[in-house]
mmCIF file of C-alpha atoms in Angstrom:
data_model
loop_
_atom_site.group_PDB
_atom_site.id
_atom_site.type_symbol
_atom_site.label_atom_id
_atom_site.label_comp_id
_atom_site.label_asym_id
_atom_site.label_seq_id
_atom_site.Cartn_x
_atom_site.Cartn_y
_atom_site.Cartn_z
ATOM 1 C CA MET A 15 4.325 -27.984 6.516
ATOM 2 C CA ALA A 16 2.233 -24.885 6.639
ATOM 3 C CA ALA A 17 0.790 -25.845 9.976
ATOM 4 C CA ARG A 18 4.271 -26.530 11.309
ATOM 5 C CA LEU A 19 5.561 -23.158 10.176
ATOM 6 C CA ALA A 20 2.438 -21.271 11.334
ATOM 7 C CA HIS A 21 2.982 -21.948 14.952
ATOM 8 C CA LEU A 22 6.376 -20.434 14.799
ATOM 9 C CA TRP A 23 5.005 -17.141 13.615
ATOM 10 C CA GLY A 24 1.764 -16.683 15.577
ATOM 11 C CA PRO A 25 -1.894 -16.789 14.923
ATOM 12 C CA ASP A 26 -3.657 -16.435 11.576
ATOM 13 C CA ARG A 27 -3.521 -12.732 10.702
ATOM 14 C CA ARG A 28 -5.644 -12.730 7.523
ATOM 15 C CA ASN A 29 -7.993 -9.814 6.804
ATOM 16 C CA GLY A 30 -9.448 -11.497 3.795
ATOM 17 C CA ASP A 31 -13.101 -11.583 4.817
ATOM 18 C CA SER A 32 -15.624 -9.442 3.110
ATOM 19 C CA GLU A 33 -16.353 -7.511 6.156
ATOM 20 C CA SER A 34 -12.784 -6.422 6.449
ATOM 21 C CA SER A 35 -12.728 -5.733 2.728
ATOM 22 C CA ASN A 36 -15.747 -3.424 2.987
ATOM 23 C CA HIS A 37 -14.413 -1.676 6.004
ATOM 24 C CA ASP A 38 -11.111 -1.163 4.166
ATOM 25 C CA SER A 39 -13.068 0.370 1.200
ATOM 26 C CA GLU A 40 -14.776 2.778 3.439
ATOM 27 C CA LEU A 41 -11.425 3.841 5.142
ATOM 28 C CA VAL A 42 -9.810 4.301 1.740
ATOM 29 C CA HIS A 43 -12.715 6.426 0.710
ATOM 30 C CA ARG A 44 -12.480 8.596 3.857
ATOM 31 C CA CYS A 45 -8.639 8.908 3.267
ATOM 32 C CA LEU A 46 -9.220 10.132 -0.212
ATOM 33 C CA GLN A 47 -11.530 12.862 1.305
ATOM 34 C CA GLY A 48 -8.708 14.005 3.545
ATOM 35 C CA ASP A 49 -9.371 11.966 6.683
ATOM 36 C CA SER A 50 -5.862 11.122 8.047
ATOM 37 C CA GLN A 51 -7.375 9.278 10.955
ATOM 38 C CA SER A 52 -8.712 6.632 8.698
ATOM 39 C CA TYR A 53 -5.274 6.054 7.285
ATOM 40 C CA ARG A 54 -4.061 5.551 10.863
ATOM 41 C CA LEU A 55 -6.714 2.849 11.204
ATOM 42 C CA LEU A 56 -5.493 1.099 7.957
ATOM 43 C CA TYR A 57 -1.945 1.339 9.281
ATOM 44 C CA ARG A 58 -2.820 -0.252 12.581
ATOM 45 C CA ARG A 59 -4.696 -2.994 10.815
ATOM 46 C CA TYR A 60 -1.911 -4.002 8.506
ATOM 47 C CA GLN A 61 1.296 -2.888 10.157
ATOM 48 C CA ALA A 62 1.992 -6.268 11.758
ATOM 49 C CA GLN A 63 1.420 -8.136 8.502
ATOM 50 C CA VAL A 64 3.599 -5.793 6.454
ATOM 51 C CA ARG A 65 6.386 -5.987 9.127
ATOM 52 C CA SER A 66 6.229 -9.750 9.289
ATOM 53 C CA THR A 67 6.323 -10.104 5.549
ATOM 54 C CA LEU A 68 9.321 -7.705 5.192
ATOM 55 C CA TYR A 69 11.186 -9.479 8.030
ATOM 56 C CA GLN A 70 10.796 -12.804 6.262
ATOM 57 C CA LEU A 71 11.859 -11.316 2.841
ATOM 58 C CA CYS A 72 14.544 -8.887 3.899
ATOM 59 C CA GLY A 73 15.614 -9.776 7.486
ATOM 60 C CA PRO A 74 15.759 -7.409 10.471
ATOM 61 C CA SER A 75 18.122 -4.869 8.926
ATOM 62 C CA HIS A 76 16.351 -1.472 8.175
ATOM 63 C CA LEU A 77 13.038 -3.139 9.077
ATOM 64 C CA ASP A 78 11.452 0.022 10.490
ATOM 65 C CA ASP A 79 12.523 2.064 7.457
ATOM 66 C CA LEU A 80 11.083 -0.527 5.080
ATOM 67 C CA VAL A 81 7.690 -0.606 6.908
ATOM 68 C CA GLN A 82 7.622 3.145 6.889
ATOM 69 C CA ASP A 83 8.459 3.098 3.022
ATOM 70 C CA VAL A 84 5.510 0.668 2.280
ATOM 71 C CA PHE A 85 3.028 2.889 4.166
ATOM 72 C CA LEU A 86 4.389 6.101 2.617
ATOM 73 C CA ARG A 87 4.109 4.616 -0.836
ATOM 74 C CA ALA A 88 0.572 3.379 -0.034
ATOM 75 C CA TRP A 89 -0.381 6.928 1.167
ATOM 76 C CA LYS A 90 1.028 8.568 -1.887
ATOM 77 C CA GLY A 91 -0.558 6.032 -4.163
ATOM 78 C CA LEU A 92 -3.981 5.992 -2.636
ATOM 79 C CA PRO A 93 -5.371 8.337 -5.419
ATOM 80 C CA LYS A 94 -4.351 5.586 -8.001
ATOM 81 C CA PHE A 95 -5.735 2.743 -5.969
ATOM 82 C CA ARG A 96 -8.518 0.901 -8.011
ATOM 83 C CA ARG A 97 -11.463 0.663 -5.688
ATOM 84 C CA SER A 98 -12.431 -2.625 -7.285
ATOM 85 C CA ALA A 99 -9.321 -4.246 -5.780
ATOM 86 C CA LYS A 100 -8.842 -5.300 -2.182
ATOM 87 C CA PHE A 101 -6.681 -2.972 -0.140
ATOM 88 C CA SER A 102 -4.774 -5.843 1.431
ATOM 89 C CA THR A 103 -3.795 -7.304 -2.059
ATOM 90 C CA TRP A 104 -2.681 -3.842 -3.153
ATOM 91 C CA LEU A 105 -0.651 -3.304 0.012
ATOM 92 C CA TYR A 106 0.988 -6.762 -0.268
ATOM 93 C CA ARG A 107 2.046 -5.703 -3.792
ATOM 94 C CA ILE A 108 3.631 -2.547 -2.474
ATOM 95 C CA THR A 109 5.343 -4.552 0.286
ATOM 96 C CA CYS A 110 6.782 -7.027 -2.232
ATOM 97 C CA ASN A 111 8.023 -4.115 -4.382
ATOM 98 C CA VAL A 112 9.691 -2.477 -1.351
ATOM 99 C CA ALA A 113 11.308 -5.768 -0.401
ATOM 100 C CA SER A 114 12.394 -6.378 -4.028
ATOM 101 C CA ASP A 115 13.954 -2.872 -4.170
ATOM 102 C CA GLN A 116 15.752 -3.493 -0.898
ATOM 103 C CA ARG A 117 17.045 -6.709 -2.181
ATOM 104 C CA ARG A 118 18.521 -5.145 -5.304
ATOM 105 C CA GLN A 119 19.981 -2.312 -3.320
ATOM 106 C CA LEU A 120 21.721 -4.713 -0.897
ATOM 107 C CA ALA A 121 22.929 -6.902 -3.814
ATOM 108 C CA LYS A 122 24.530 -3.782 -5.363
ATOM 109 C CA GLN A 123 26.236 -2.927 -2.115
ATOM 110 C CA ASN A 124 27.317 -6.561 -1.516
ATOM 111 C CA GLN A 125 26.029 -6.433 1.984
ATOM 112 C CA LEU A 126 23.216 -9.050 1.753
ATOM 113 C CA SER A 127 23.060 -10.218 5.377
ATOM 114 C CA LEU A 128 19.887 -11.884 6.723
ATOM 115 C CA ASN A 129 20.819 -12.656 10.366
ATOM 116 C CA VAL A 130 18.239 -13.419 12.925
ATOM 117 C CA ASP A 131 18.153 -11.039 15.905
ATOM 118 C CA LEU A 132 18.754 -13.184 19.061
ATOM 119 C CA LEU A 133 19.262 -10.393 21.563
ATOM 120 C CA SER A 134 16.386 -11.430 23.830
ATOM 121 C CA VAL A 135 17.147 -15.200 24.266
ATOM 122 C CA SER A 136 15.314 -16.701 27.162
ATOM 123 C CA GLU A 137 16.791 -19.617 29.285
ATOM 124 C CA ASN A 138 13.499 -21.416 28.914
ATOM 125 C CA THR A 139 14.217 -24.627 26.837
ATOM 126 C CA SER A 140 10.924 -24.333 24.817
ATOM 127 C CA ASP A 141 11.757 -20.684 23.962
ATOM 128 C CA LEU A 142 15.254 -21.786 22.805
ATOM 129 C CA MET A 143 13.749 -24.524 20.716
ATOM 130 C CA GLN A 144 11.359 -22.122 19.155
ATOM 131 C CA LEU A 145 14.276 -19.708 18.395
ATOM 132 C CA HIS A 146 16.220 -22.543 16.968
ATOM 133 C CA TYR A 147 13.335 -23.534 14.690
ATOM 134 C CA GLN A 148 12.796 -19.928 13.690
ATOM 135 C CA ASP A 149 16.454 -19.619 12.792
ATOM 136 C CA LEU A 150 16.287 -22.800 10.761
ATOM 137 C CA VAL A 151 13.237 -21.592 8.834
ATOM 138 C CA HIS A 152 14.870 -18.197 8.223
ATOM 139 C CA ARG A 153 18.085 -19.855 7.004
ATOM 140 C CA GLY A 154 15.999 -22.229 4.824
ATOM 141 C CA LEU A 155 14.166 -19.293 3.314
ATOM 142 C CA GLU A 156 17.566 -17.640 2.440
ATOM 143 C CA GLN A 157 18.298 -20.792 0.387
ATOM 144 C CA LEU A 158 15.253 -20.392 -1.819
ATOM 145 C CA SER A 159 14.996 -18.329 -5.033
ATOM 146 C CA TRP A 160 13.448 -14.858 -4.470
ATOM 147 C CA GLU A 161 10.283 -16.059 -6.378
ATOM 148 C CA GLN A 162 9.819 -19.180 -4.299
ATOM 149 C CA ARG A 163 10.701 -17.317 -1.076
ATOM 150 C CA THR A 164 8.117 -14.605 -1.756
ATOM 151 C CA VAL A 165 5.307 -17.164 -2.479
ATOM 152 C CA LEU A 166 6.188 -19.341 0.476
ATOM 153 C CA VAL A 167 6.237 -16.420 2.860
ATOM 154 C CA LEU A 168 2.958 -14.962 1.669
ATOM 155 C CA HIS A 169 1.191 -18.325 1.598
ATOM 156 C CA ASP A 170 2.537 -20.338 4.475
ATOM 157 C CA LEU A 171 3.617 -17.584 6.993
ATOM 158 C CA GLU A 172 1.190 -14.873 6.172
ATOM 159 C CA ASP A 173 -1.815 -17.135 5.173
ATOM 160 C CA VAL A 174 -2.500 -15.185 1.966
ATOM 161 C CA PRO A 175 -4.709 -17.315 -0.397
ATOM 162 C CA GLN A 176 -3.065 -18.461 -3.648
ATOM 163 C CA LYS A 177 -5.401 -16.461 -5.733
ATOM 164 C CA GLU A 178 -4.500 -13.168 -3.917
ATOM 165 C CA ILE A 179 -0.824 -14.031 -4.177
ATOM 166 C CA ALA A 180 -1.312 -14.353 -7.975
ATOM 167 C CA GLN A 181 -2.824 -10.906 -7.920
ATOM 168 C CA VAL A 182 -0.131 -9.351 -5.753
ATOM 169 C CA LEU A 183 2.754 -10.760 -7.885
ATOM 170 C CA GLN A 184 0.870 -10.409 -11.111
ATOM 171 C CA ILE A 185 1.427 -13.977 -12.159
ATOM 172 C CA PRO A 186 -0.904 -16.966 -12.990
ATOM 173 C CA VAL A 187 -2.305 -19.056 -10.090
ATOM 174 C CA GLY A 188 -0.612 -22.043 -11.676
ATOM 175 C CA THR A 189 2.711 -20.330 -11.319
ATOM 176 C CA VAL A 190 1.977 -19.697 -7.689
ATOM 177 C CA LYS A 191 1.168 -23.344 -7.150
ATOM 178 C CA SER A 192 4.389 -24.387 -8.907
ATOM 179 C CA ARG A 193 6.615 -21.927 -6.903
ATOM 180 C CA LEU A 194 4.868 -23.090 -3.651
ATOM 181 C CA PHE A 195 5.456 -26.828 -4.528
ATOM 182 C CA HIS A 196 9.105 -26.335 -5.436
ATOM 183 C CA GLY A 197 9.753 -23.906 -2.538
ATOM 184 C CA ARG A 198 8.226 -26.290 0.010
ATOM 185 C CA ALA A 199 10.252 -29.192 -1.423
ATOM 186 C CA ALA A 200 13.491 -27.232 -1.104
ATOM 187 C CA MET A 201 12.533 -26.095 2.498
ATOM 188 C CA ARG A 202 11.785 -29.698 3.349
ATOM 189 C CA LYS A 203 15.062 -30.843 1.957
ATOM 190 C CA PHE A 204 16.979 -28.160 3.833
ATOM 191 C CA LEU A 205 15.146 -28.785 7.155
ATOM 192 C CA GLU A 206 15.701 -32.573 6.831
ATOM 193 C CA ALA A 207 19.488 -31.843 6.161
ATOM 194 C CA GLN A 208 19.487 -29.923 9.445
ATOM 195 C CA GLY A 209 18.058 -32.945 11.337
ATOM 196 C CA VAL A 210 14.369 -31.796 11.497
ATOM 197 C CA GLN A 211 11.959 -34.630 11.048
ATOM 198 C CA LEU A 212 8.806 -33.653 9.150
#
């Protein structure tokens, strides 16, 4: 299922290799010494991933503000960043916290609306089919519990390894696996009910 979903959301965007990690550590070190250009580089490296994760968890409403909030919190929190941790894991944690805060705020206002923006629909049939499947996946994600949805988005759509998800969400790897299993099962059931053959 991950392969089927991955083609909908583009190429693998992982930055988990040790070279990226070392480069991130150097950039963080320079940021802490007052080099704002290094933070711009970190922003450019992770902005698409943060945006994609927030879109999957919160929908298109207020997306720019949420992305800005993640990077503002990261900037302010850099002095507290444990250099032994991966920057990407720490940033995903902040992203999940911002998404969770947004979810709570919307629930309080009774305005939870996760509609897919279809303003730029092309007449090309394959593009329409892709939009249709993206809409189905998005609606399927809405049906999942917050916990399952978060794990499924991070693992299957953002290609974050299970061990890193456990660190981001501060839960055991076994819990990640369980949520992933049950989330995939629920997604499969939803998609099959919509006529998608898996």
